XYZ file of C-alpha atoms in Angstrom:
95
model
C 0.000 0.000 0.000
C 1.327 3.292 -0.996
C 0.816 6.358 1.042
C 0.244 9.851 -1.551
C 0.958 12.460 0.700
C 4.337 11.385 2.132
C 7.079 13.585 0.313
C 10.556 11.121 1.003
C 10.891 7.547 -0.194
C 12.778 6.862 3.164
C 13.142 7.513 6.629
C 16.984 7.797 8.645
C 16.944 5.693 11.870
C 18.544 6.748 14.332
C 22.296 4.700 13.737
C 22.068 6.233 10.460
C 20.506 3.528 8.395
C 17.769 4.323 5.988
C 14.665 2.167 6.252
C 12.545 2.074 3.072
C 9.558 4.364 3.773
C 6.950 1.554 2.522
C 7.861 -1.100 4.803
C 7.895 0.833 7.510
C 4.289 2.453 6.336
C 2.470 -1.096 5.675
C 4.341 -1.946 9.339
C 2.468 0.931 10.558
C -0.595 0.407 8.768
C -0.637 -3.256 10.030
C -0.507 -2.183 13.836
C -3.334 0.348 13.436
C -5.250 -2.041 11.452
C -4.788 -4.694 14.434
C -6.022 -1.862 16.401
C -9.241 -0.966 14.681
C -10.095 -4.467 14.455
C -9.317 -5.053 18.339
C -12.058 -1.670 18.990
C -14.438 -3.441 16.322
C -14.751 -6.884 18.453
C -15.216 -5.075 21.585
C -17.944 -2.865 20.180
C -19.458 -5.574 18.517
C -19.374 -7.726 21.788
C -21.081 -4.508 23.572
C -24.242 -3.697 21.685
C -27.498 -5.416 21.844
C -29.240 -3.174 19.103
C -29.959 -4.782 16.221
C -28.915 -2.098 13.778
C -25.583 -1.677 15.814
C -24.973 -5.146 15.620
C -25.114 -5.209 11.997
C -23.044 -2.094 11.553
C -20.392 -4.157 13.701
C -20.792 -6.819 11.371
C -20.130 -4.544 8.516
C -17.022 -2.964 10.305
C -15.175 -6.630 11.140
C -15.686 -7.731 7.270
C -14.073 -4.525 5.882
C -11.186 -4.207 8.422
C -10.378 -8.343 8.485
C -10.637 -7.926 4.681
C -8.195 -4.475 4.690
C -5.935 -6.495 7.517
C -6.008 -9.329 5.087
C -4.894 -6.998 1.966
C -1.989 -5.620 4.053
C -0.612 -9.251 5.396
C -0.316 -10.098 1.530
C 1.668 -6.632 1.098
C 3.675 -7.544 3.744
C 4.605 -11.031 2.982
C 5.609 -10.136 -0.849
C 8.283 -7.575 0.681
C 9.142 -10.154 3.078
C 8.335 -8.174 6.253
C 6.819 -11.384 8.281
C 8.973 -14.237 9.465
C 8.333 -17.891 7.458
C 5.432 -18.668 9.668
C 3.267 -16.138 9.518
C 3.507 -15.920 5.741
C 1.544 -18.863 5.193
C -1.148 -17.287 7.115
C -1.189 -14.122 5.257
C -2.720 -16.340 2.324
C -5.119 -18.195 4.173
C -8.594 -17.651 4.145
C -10.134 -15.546 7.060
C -13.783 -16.398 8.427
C -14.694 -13.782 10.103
C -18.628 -14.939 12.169
């Protein structure tokens, strides 16, 4: 995933290596993706409403399926170790 508004292609560290500004942005994007879908269970978990429930519903599908998109990303630059690359290509169920 490519982010538009950032102006530099990398980032310096701070022993002076440069670490290629799209790994580091899908790393990013994966931990605030983990995030949303953490805040998505626990709402879903917490409503009783009907139309809530399905708008929780709706919320889990599009961030497991965006969480999903970004393990594939991650796993074609090599950013996971061996093991979790096989489950960036397996199916996810989410209900």
């Amino acid at each position: 995933m490519r982010v538009i508004f950032r102006q530099s292609p990398c980032i310096p560290v701070e022993n002076g290596l440069i670490v290629d500004g799209e790994k580091l942005t899908i790393r990013e994007e994966l931990a605030k993706t983990r995030f949303a879908l953490e805040n998505a269970y626990s709402g879903f978990d917490n409503v009783t409403d009907p139309d809530l429930i399905d708008c929780y519903i709706y919320e889990l599908n599009a961030v497991m399926k965006r969480y999903k998109y970004l393990l594939q990303q991650a796993a074609e630059l090599d950013l996971l170790p061996e093991e979790e690359r096989a489950k960036a290509y397996r199916p996810i169920t989410v209900l």
